[in-house]
Coordinates of C-alpha atoms in Angstrom, one line a residue:
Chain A
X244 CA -13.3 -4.6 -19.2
X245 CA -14.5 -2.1 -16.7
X246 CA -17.4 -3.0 -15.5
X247 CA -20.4 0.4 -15.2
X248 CA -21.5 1.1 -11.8
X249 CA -24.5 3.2 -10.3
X250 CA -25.2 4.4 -7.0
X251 CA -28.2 2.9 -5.4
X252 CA -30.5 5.4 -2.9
X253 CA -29.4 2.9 -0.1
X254 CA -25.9 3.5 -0.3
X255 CA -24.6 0.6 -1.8
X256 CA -22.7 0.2 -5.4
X257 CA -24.5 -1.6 -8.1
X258 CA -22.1 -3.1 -10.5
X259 CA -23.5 -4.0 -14.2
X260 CA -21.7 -8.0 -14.6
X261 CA -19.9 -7.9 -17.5
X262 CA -21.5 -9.9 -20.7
X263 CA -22.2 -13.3 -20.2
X264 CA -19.5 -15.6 -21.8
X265 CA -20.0 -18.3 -24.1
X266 CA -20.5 -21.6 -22.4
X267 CA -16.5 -23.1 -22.8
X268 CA -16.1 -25.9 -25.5
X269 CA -15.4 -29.6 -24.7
X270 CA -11.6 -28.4 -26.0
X271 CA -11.7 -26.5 -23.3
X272 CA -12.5 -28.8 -20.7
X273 CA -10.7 -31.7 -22.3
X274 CA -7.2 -29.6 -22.4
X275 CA -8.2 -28.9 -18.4
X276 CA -8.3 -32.6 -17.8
X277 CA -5.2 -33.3 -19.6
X278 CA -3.6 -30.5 -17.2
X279 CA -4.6 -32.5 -14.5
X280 CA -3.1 -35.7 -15.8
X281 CA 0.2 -34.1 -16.2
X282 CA 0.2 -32.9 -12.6
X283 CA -1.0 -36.6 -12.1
X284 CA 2.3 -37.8 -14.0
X285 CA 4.7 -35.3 -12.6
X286 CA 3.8 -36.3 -9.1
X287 CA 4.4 -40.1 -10.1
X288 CA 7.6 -39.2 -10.2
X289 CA 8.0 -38.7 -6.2
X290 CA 8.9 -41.6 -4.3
X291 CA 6.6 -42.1 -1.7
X292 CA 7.5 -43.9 1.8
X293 CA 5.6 -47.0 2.8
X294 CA 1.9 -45.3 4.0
X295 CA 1.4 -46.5 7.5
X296 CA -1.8 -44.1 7.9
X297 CA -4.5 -42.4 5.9
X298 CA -3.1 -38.9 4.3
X299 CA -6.3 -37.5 4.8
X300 CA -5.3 -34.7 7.6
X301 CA -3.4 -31.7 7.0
X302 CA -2.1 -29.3 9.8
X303 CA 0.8 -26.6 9.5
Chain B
X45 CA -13.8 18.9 10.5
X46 CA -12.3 18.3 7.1
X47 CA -10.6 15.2 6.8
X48 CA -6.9 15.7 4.8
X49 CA -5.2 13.5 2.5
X50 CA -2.9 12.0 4.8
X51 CA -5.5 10.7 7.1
X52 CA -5.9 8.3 4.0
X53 CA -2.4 7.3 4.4
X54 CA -2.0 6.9 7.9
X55 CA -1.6 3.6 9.6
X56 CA -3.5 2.4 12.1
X57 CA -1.6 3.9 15.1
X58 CA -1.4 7.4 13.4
X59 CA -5.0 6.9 12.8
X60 CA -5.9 5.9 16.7
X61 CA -4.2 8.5 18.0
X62 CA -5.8 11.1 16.0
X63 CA -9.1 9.5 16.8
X64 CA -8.5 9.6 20.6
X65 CA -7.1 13.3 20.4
X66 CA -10.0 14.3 18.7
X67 CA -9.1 15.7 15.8
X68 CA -12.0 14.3 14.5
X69 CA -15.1 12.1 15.2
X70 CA -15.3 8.4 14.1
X71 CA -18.8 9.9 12.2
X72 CA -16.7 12.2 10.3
X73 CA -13.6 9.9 9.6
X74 CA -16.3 6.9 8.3
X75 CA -18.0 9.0 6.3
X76 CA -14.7 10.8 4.6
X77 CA -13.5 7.3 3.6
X78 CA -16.8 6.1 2.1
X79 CA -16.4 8.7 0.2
X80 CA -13.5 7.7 -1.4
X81 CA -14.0 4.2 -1.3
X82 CA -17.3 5.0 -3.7
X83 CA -15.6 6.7 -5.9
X84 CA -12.2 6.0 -6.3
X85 CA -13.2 2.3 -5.5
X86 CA -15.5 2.1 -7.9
X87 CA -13.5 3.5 -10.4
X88 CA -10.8 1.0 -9.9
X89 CA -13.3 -1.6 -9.5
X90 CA -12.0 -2.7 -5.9
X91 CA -15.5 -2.2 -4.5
X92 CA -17.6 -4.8 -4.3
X93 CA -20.8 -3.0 -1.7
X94 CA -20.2 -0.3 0.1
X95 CA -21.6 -0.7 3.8
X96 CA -22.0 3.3 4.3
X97 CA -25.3 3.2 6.1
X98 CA -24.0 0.2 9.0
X99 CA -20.6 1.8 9.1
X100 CA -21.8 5.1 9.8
X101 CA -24.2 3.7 12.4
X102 CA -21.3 1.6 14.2
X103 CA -19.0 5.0 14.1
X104 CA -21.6 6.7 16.1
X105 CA -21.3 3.8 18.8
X106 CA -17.9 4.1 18.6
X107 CA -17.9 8.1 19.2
X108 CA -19.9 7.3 22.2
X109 CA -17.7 4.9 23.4
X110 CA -14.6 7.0 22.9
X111 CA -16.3 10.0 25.0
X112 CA -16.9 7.9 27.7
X113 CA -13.5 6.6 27.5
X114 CA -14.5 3.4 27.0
X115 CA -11.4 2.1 25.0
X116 CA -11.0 -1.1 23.2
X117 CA -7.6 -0.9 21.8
X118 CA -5.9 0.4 18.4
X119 CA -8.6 -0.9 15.8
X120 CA -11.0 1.2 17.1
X121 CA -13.0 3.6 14.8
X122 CA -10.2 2.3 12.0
X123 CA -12.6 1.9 8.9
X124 CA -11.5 -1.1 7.0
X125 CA -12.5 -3.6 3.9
X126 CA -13.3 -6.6 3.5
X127 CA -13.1 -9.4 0.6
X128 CA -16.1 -10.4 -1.0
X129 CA -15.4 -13.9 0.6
X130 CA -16.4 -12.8 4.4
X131 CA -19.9 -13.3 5.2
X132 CA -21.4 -10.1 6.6
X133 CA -24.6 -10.7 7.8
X134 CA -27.5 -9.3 5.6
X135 CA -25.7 -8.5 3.2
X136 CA -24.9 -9.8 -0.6
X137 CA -21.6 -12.2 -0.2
X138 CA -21.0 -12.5 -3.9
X139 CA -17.6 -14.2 -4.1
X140 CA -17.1 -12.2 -7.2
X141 CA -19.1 -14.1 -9.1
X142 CA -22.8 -13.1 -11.1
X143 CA -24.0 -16.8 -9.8
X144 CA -23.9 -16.0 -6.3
X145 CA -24.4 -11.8 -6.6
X146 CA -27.5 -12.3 -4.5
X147 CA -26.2 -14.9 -2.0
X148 CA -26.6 -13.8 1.9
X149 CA -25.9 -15.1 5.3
X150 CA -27.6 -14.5 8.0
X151 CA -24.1 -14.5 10.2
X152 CA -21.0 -12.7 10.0
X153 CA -17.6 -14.4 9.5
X154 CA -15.6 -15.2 12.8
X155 CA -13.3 -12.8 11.9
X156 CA -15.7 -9.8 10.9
X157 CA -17.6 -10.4 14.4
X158 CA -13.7 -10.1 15.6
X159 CA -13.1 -6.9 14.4
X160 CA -16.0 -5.6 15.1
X161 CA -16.1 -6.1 18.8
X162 CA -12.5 -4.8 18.3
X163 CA -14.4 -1.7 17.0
X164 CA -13.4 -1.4 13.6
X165 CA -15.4 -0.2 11.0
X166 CA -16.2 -2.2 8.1
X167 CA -16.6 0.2 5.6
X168 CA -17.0 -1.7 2.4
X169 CA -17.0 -5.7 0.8
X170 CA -14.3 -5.5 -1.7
X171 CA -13.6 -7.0 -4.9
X172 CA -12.1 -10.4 -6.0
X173 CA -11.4 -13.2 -8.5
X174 CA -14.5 -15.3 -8.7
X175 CA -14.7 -18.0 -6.3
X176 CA -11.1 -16.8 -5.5
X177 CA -9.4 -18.2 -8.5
X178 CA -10.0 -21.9 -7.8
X179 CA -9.0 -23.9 -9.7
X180 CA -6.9 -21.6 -12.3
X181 CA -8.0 -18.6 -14.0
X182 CA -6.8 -17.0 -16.8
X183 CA -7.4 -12.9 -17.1
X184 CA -7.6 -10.5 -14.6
X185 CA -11.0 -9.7 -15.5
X186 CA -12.0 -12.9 -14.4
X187 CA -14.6 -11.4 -11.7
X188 CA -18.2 -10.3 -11.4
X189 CA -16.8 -6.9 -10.6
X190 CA -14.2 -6.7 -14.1
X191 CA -10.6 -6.5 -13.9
X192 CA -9.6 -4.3 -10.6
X193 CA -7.1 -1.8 -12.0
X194 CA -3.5 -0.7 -10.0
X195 CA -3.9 2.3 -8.7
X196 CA -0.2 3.1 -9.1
X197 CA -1.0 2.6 -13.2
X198 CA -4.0 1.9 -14.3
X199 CA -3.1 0.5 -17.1
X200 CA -1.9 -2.2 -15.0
X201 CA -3.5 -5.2 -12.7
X202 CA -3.9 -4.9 -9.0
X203 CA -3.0 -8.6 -8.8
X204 CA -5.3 -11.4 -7.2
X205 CA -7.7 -13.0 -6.2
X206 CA -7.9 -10.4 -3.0
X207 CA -7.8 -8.2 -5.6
X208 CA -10.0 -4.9 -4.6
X209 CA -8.0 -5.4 -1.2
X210 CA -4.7 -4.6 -2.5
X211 CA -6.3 -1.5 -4.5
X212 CA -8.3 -0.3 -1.7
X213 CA -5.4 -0.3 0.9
X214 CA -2.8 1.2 -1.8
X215 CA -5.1 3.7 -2.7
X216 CA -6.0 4.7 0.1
X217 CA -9.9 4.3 0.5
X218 CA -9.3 1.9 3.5
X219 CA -7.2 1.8 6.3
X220 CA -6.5 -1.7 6.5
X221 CA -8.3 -4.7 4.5
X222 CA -9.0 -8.6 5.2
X223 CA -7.8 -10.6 2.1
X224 CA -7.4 -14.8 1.3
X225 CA -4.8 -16.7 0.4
X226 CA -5.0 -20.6 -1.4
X227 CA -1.7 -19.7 -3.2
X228 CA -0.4 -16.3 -3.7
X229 CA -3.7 -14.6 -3.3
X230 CA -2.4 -12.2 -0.5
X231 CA 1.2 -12.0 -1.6
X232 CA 0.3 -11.4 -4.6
X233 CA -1.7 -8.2 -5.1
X234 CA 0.0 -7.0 -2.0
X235 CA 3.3 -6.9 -4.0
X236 CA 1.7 -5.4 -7.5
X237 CA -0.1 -2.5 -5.2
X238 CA 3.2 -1.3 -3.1
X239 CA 0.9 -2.5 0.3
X240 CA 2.2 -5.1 3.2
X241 CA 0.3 -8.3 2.9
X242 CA 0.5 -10.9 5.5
X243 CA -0.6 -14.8 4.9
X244 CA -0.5 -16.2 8.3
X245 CA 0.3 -19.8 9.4
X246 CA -2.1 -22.2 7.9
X247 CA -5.0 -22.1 11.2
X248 CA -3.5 -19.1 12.9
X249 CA -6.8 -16.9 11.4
X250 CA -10.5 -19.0 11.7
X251 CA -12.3 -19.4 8.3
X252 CA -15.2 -20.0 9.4
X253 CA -17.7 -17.6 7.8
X254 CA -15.6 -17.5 4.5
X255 CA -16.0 -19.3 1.2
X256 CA -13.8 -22.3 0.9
X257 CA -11.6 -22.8 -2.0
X258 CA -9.3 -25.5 -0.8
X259 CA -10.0 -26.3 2.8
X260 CA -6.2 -27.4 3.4
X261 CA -5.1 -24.4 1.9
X262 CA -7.5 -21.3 2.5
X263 CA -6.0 -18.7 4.8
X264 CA -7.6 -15.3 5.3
X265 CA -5.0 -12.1 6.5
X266 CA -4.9 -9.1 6.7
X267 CA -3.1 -6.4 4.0
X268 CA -2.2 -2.9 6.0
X269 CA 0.1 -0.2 5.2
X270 CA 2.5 -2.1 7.4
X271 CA 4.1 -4.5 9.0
X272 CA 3.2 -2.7 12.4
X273 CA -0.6 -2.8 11.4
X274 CA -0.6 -6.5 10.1
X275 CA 0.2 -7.8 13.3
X276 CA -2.3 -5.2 15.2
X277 CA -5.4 -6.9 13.0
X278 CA -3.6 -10.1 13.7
X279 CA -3.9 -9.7 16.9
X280 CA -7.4 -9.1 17.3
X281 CA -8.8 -11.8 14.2
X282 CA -6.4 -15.0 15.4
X283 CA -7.4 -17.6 17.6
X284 CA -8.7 -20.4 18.5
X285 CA -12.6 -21.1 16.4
X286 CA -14.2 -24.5 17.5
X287 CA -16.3 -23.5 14.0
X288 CA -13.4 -23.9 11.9
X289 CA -12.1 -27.8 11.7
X290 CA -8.5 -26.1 10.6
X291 CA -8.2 -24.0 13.7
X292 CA -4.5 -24.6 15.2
X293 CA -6.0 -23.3 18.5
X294 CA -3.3 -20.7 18.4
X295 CA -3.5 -16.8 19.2
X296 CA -1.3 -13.9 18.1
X297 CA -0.6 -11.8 21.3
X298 CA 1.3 -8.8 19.9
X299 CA 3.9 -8.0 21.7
X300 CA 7.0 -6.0 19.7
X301 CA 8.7 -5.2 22.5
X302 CA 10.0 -8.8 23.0
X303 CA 11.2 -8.9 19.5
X304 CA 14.2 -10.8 19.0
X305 CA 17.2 -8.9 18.1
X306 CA 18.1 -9.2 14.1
X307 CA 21.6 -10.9 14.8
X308 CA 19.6 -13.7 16.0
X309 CA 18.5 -14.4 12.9
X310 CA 19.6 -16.7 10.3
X311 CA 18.0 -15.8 7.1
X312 CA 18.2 -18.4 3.8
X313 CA 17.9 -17.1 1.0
X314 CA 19.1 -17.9 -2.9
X315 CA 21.0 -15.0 -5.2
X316 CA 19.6 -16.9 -8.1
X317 CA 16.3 -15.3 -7.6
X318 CA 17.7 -11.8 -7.0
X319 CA 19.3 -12.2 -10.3
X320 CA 16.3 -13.8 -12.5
X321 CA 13.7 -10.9 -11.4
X322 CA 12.4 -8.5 -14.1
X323 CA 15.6 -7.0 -15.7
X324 CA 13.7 -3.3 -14.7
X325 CA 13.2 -4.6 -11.2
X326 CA 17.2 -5.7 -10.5
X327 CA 18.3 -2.2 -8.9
X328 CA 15.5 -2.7 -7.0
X329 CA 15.9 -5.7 -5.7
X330 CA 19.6 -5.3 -5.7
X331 CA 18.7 -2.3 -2.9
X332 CA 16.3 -4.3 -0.6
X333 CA 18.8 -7.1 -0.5
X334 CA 21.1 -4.6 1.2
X335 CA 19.2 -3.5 3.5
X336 CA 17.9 -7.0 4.8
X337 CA 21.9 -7.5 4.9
X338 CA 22.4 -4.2 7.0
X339 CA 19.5 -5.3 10.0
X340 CA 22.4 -7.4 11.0
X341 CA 20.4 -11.2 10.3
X342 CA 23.1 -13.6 9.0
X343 CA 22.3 -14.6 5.6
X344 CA 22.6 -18.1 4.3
X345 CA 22.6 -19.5 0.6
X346 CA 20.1 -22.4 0.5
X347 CA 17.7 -23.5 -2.7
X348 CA 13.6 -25.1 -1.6
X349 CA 13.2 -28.6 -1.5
X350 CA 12.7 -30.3 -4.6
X351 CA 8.8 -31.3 -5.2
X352 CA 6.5 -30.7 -8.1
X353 CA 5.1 -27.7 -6.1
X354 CA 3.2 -26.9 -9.7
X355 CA 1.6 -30.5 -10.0
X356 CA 0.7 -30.5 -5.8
X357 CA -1.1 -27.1 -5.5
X358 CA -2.9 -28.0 -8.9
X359 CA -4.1 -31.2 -7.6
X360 CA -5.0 -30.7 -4.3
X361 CA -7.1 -27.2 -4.9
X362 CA -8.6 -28.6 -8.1
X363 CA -10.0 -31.7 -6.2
X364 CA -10.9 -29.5 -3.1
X365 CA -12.2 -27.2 -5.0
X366 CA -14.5 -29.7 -7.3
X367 CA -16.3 -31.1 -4.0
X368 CA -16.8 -27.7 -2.5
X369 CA -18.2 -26.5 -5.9
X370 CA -19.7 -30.0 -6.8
X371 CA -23.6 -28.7 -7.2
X372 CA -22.0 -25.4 -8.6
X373 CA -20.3 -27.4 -11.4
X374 CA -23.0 -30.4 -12.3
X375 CA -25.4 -27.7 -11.7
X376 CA -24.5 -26.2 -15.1
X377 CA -24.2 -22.8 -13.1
X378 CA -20.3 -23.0 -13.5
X379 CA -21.1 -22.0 -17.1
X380 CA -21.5 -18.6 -16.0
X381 CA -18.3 -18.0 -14.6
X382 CA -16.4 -15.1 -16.0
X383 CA -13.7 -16.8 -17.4
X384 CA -13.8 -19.9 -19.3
X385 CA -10.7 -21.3 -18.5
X386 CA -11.9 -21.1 -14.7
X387 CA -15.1 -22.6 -15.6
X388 CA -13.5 -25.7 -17.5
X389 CA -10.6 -26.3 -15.2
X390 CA -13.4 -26.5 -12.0
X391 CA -15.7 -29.1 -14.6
X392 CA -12.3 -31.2 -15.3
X393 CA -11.7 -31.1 -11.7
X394 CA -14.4 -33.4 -11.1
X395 CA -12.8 -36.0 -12.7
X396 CA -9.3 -36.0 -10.6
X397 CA -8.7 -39.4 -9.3
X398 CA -8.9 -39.9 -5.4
X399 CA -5.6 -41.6 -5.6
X400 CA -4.2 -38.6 -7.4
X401 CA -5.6 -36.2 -4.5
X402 CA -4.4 -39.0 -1.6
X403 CA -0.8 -38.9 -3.9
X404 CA -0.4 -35.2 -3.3
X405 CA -1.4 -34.8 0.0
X406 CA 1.1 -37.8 0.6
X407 CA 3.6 -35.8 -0.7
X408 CA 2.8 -32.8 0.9
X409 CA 3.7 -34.8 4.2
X410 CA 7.1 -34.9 2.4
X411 CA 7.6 -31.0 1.7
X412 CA 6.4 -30.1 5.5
X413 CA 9.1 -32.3 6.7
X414 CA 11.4 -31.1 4.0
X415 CA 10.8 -27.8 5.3
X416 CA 11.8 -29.1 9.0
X417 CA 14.2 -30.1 8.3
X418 CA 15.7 -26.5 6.4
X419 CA 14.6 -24.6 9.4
X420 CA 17.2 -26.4 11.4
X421 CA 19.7 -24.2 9.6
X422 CA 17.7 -21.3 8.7
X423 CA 14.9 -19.2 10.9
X424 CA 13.2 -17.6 8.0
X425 CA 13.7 -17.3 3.9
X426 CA 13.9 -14.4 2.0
X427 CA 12.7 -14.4 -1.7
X428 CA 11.2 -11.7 -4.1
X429 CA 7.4 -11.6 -3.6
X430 CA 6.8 -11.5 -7.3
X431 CA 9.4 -11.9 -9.6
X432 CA 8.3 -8.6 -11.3
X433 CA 5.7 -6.0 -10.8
X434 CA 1.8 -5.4 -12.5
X435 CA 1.6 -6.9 -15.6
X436 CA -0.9 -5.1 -17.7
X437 CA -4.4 -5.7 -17.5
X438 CA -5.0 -7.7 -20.3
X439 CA -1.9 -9.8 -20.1
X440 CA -3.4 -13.9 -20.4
X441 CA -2.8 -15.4 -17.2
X442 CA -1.2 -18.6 -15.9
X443 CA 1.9 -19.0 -18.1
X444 CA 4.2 -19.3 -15.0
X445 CA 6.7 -21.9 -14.8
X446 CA 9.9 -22.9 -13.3
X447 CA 12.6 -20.7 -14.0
X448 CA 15.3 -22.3 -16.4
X449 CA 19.0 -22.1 -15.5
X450 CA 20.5 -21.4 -12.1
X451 CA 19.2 -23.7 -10.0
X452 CA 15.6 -23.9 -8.1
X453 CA 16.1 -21.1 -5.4
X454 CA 13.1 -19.8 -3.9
X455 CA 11.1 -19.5 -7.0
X456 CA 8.3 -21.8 -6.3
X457 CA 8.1 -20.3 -2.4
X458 CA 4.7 -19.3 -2.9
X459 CA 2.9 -22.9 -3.6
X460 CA 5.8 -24.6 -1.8
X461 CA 4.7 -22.2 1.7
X462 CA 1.3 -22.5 1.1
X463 CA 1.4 -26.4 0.7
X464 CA 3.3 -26.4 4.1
X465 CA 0.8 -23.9 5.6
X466 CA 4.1 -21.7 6.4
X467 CA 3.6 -17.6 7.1
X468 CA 5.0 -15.0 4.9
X469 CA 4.6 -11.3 4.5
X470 CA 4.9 -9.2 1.4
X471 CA 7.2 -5.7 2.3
X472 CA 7.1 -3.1 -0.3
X473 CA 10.4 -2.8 -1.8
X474 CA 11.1 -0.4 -3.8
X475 CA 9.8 0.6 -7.7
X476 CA 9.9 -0.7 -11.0
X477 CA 9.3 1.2 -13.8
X478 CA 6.8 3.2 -11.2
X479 CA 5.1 0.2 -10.4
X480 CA 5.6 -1.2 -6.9
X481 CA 7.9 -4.5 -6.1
X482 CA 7.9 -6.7 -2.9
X483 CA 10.1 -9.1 -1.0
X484 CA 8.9 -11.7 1.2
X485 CA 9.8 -13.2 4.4
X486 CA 8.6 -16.6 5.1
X487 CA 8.4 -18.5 8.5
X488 CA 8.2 -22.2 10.0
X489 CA 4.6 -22.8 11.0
X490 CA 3.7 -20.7 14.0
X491 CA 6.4 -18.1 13.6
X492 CA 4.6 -15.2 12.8
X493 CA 5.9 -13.0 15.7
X494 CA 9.3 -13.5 13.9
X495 CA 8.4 -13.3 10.3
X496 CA 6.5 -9.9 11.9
X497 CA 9.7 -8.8 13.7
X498 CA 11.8 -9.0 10.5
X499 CA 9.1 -7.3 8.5
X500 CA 9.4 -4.4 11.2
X501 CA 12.6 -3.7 11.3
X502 CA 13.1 -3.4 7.0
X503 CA 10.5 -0.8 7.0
X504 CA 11.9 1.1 10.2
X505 CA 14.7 1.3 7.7
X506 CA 13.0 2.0 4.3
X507 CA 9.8 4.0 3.5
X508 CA 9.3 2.4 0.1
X509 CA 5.2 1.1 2.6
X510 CA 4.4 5.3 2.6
X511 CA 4.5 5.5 -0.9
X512 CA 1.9 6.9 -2.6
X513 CA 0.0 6.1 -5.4
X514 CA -0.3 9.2 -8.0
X515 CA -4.1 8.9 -8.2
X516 CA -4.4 12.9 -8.8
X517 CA -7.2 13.3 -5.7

C-alpha cells in the first residue's frame, strides 16, 4: 500500500502511516516461538568444542 | 543554471569536478536534487524527511568554501541520503516505524558528523523496514513509510530494509546514500535497484548514532553508483569511534593506485549457484561470470562451510534484538508495528533461551574460523547477490531456504558473511526481465581495499552501474 504524502510549509514530507494493524493473535506469536525452537534444534546439531571462555565477544 | 538529467547520474567524481569547474553552484545543484528527491522520492516512497531547508543552508557554506578554494576532498557539495536509522540532530529519526515517528536526537550519528565535515550534503532521511527488519518480517510494506517501489518497475520491490536508499540512488534523487546491513539489508536492495552496495567489515564503519538491531551484526555502508564512489564515502565515514564498543579501530585510506593486479587473485566460487539462479536471470549471470573470468583472477571451485547459517542469524538477531527492543516489546508498543509477523517474531524473541543465544555465538566462533581457514586457498568469493531480481510488491516474504540439489555452494553467503562480519559488495550485473541483477564479491575481514579493487575493475569492464532506470522524467 502506498502510503499519501503532503508537503509541509517547512519543507519536509509528511507521510500519512498506513492503517493501524490488528494486534497479532497468540497463533501468531506462538508459531514465532516455535521458529525459534527449531533454530534452537537445528543448532543442537553442531558439535561444539570444549568452551574454555565465555562466547560473549564477537569481533570480525 | 539548469541542472540536466545526467547530473542525476553522475558519480561522485563526475559530480566534484563539475562542482569545482563551476558549472554550477552547490546552491543550485542541492536544490535541483531536492527537487527530485520530493517528488520522485515520495512517489516511490524512498523518502522518509526531506532536509531542504539545512541542506540548502550547508550548500551555501560550501559555495563559500569552494570560492575561496578552500577544498575538502571529493564529497564535497555531493548531496546525499541517509537511512531513517542515522540520528540527525533535531530532526524526526523514525526507524520506519509510526512508534518512534516523533523520536529525536539531539546529536548526529558518527558517521553523519563524518560526512559532513567531509562536506557532503545530506539532502534527505530515507525510507526503511521498521526497526530494520529485526527479527523477520514478512511484506515489503512492512514500514511506516509503505512498501518503497523499484524504480526500474514499479510494480516491483526496491528490496530491504535500506530500502528508500536503494530507490533513491537508482533513481537518481541522490548521489550517493548511507544504508545498514544485519543480514542482506545492503546487498539486498542494492541488487533489486541495479546500484553498488557495499557492507563493510563488521567495525570498519562506527554505529554509533544508529539504531541497533543486533549489536554483533549491524553494519552501516554506503550504496553509490559505484564501486569507485563506495570506497570514496568509505573513506571519509570509517574509523576508529571510542563511542562504538564494535569499533575495530581500523580506517579505510583509499588509495586505488596500489591495487593489486587481478592475476593475484584467487577467486572461489561454486557453478552450482550460477546454475540455480532465476531461469530469466541465467544469460545474465552466465555473462558476468565471463567477465570476472576475463580480469585475469584465477577462479577456484569451493562450496561455504557447513553450519545452520538460517538457525544462527535467527537466533542471535532475535535475542539481540529482544533486549534492545525489551521496553518496546513488554511495552505493548510492538503492537503497532506494521507487520504482524515482525511484531510477534520480536514478542517470541523474548523468550529465546540464554543458552540458545550463548550456543550460536559459540558456533559462530566455528564459521569465523571455518572461513580462515577457506581464505588460505581463496582471497575472495564470488556468488550471485540475489538469486533473482525484484520480486513484486506484494509477494509474502521470508520463504527462503536452502537450495535442494547440487550441493551448498555460496547460497547462504549472505548470513554466513554477516555472521563472520566479512565485507562484500553488490556490482550490478546485468538485467532480468528489465529488472536489475547483482553479483557479489565477498572478503576476509579487513579486506575491503581488495573486495573494492575487484569491484573496480568488473565495472571498468561492464556498464551494466550507468544504467538507467526508465522513470519517464
Amino acid at each position: 500500500m502506498v502510503a499519501g504524502t503532503a508537503v509541509l510549509s517547512s519543507g519536509a514530507i509528511a507521510q500519512a502511516p498506513p492503517a493501524a494493524p490488528a494486534p497479532d493473535s497468540d497463533a501468531e506469536t506462538s508459531a514465532a516461538r516455535a521458529g525459534f525452537r527449531d533454530a534452537a534444534r537445528e543448532l543442537a546439531t553442531v558439535k561444539l568444542p570444549r568452551a574454555t571462555e565465555p562466547a560473549s565477544r564477537f569481533e570480525a | 543554471m539548469a541542472i540536466s538529467g545526467d547530473v542525476f547520474f553522475a558519480t561522485i567524481s563526475e559530480l566534484s569536478a563539475k562542482l569545482r569547474a563551476k558549472e554550477f553552484s552547490a546552491v543550485e545543484l542541492t536544490r535541483a536534487f531536492c527537487d527530485r528527491l520530493e517528488s520522485i522520492g515520495a512517489r516511490h516512497n524512498a523518502l522518509a524527511l526531506s532536509l531542504r531547508k539545512d541542506a540548502l543552508r550547508k550548500a551555501r557554506d560550501v559555495d563559500g568554501d569552494l570560492k575561496r578554494e578552500r577544498t575538502r576532498g571529493p564529497l564535497q557539495g555531493i548531496p546525499y541520503g541517509a537511512k531513517d536509522l542515522l540520528a540527525v540532530k533535531k530532526h524526526p529519526t523514525t526507524w520506519g516505524s509510526r512508534v518512534f515517528a516523533g523520536q529525536v536526537f539531539d546529536d548526529d550519528a558518527t558517521v553523519i558528523q563524518k560526512l559532513d565535515n567531509a562536506g557532503a550534503i545530506l539532502i534527505g532521511k530515507l525510507s526503511m523496514i521498521e526497526l530494520a527488519g529485526g527479527p523477520s518480517y514478512g511484506s515489503a510494506a512492512a514500514s511506516l513509510t509503505g512498501a518503497t517501489l523499484n524504480p526500474w518497475d514499479r510494480s516491483r520491490w526496491a528490496g530491504g530494509s535500506s530500502s528508500g536508499p536503494g530507490a533513491a540512488v537508482a533513481a537518481g534523487l541522490v548521489t550517493f546514500a548511507l544504508g545498514s546491513e544485519t543480514s542482506g539489508s545492503i546487498i539486498t536492495p542494492s541488487a533489486y535497484c541495479g546500484v553498488t552496495g557495499y557492507r563493510p567489515t563488521y567495525g570498519l564503519v562506527s554505529r554509533h548514532g544508529a539504531m541497533a538491531l543486533a549489536w554483533t551484526l549491524d553494519k552501516i555502508g554506503p550504496m553509490c553508483r559505484s564501486a569507485d564512489d563506495c570506497a570514496l564515502v568509505l573513506h571519509e565515514i570509517a574509523g576508529a569511534d571510542p563511542e562504538d564498543p564494535g569499533s575495530a579501530r581500523k580506517g579505510f585510506p583509499y588509495k586505488p593506485q596500489f591495487d593489486r593486479k587481478m592475476a593475484d587473485f584467487t577467486i572461489g566460487y561454486a557453478p552450482v549457484d550460477f546454475e540455480r539462479v532465476a531461469p530469466e536471470a541465467r544469460e545474465a549471470f552466465a555473462t558476468a561470470l565471463g567477465v570476472v573470468k576475463s580480469l585475469g583472477v584465477r577462479l577456484k571451485e569451493v562450496e561455504i562451510p557447513d553450519f545452520p547459517y538460517g538457525a544462527l542469524v535467527q537466533t542471535v538477531i532475535g535475542a539481540e534484538a529482544a533486549s534492545i527492543f525489551e521496553d518496546f516489546i513488554r511495552s505493548g508498543q510492538v503492537n503497532q508495528m506494521a507487520d504482524r509477523k515482525q511484531a510477534a517474531g520480536l514478542k517470541a524473541a523474548l523468550d529465546i533461551p540464554a543458552i540458545d543465544y550463548l550456543k550460536a555465538m559459540r558456533t559462530r566462533s566455528l564459521v569465523r574460523q571455518a572461513f580462515r581457514d577457506m581464505f588460505v586457498n581463496v582471497d575472495l568469493l564470488l556468488a550471485p547477490a540475489r538469486g533473482g531480481p525484484a520480486p513484486p510488491v506484494a509477494t509474502a516474504l521470508g520463504g527462503g531456504g536452502t537450495p535442494m540439489g547440487g550441493g551448498r555452494g555460496l547460497a547462504a553467503i549472505i548470513p554466513a558473511g554477516n555472521l563472520a562480519g566479512l565485507p562484500a559488495i553488490s556490482l550490478p550485473c546485468g538485467f532480468a526481465g528489465g529488472l536489475p541483477v547483482a553479483i557479489s564479491i565477498i572478503g576476509r575481514p579487513l579486506f575491503d581495499h581488495h573486495v573494492i579493487g575487484v569491484g573496480r575493475a568488473f565495472q571498468a569492464q561492464t556498464d551494466w552501474h550507468r544504467r538507467r532506470p526508465p522513470l519517464g522524467v
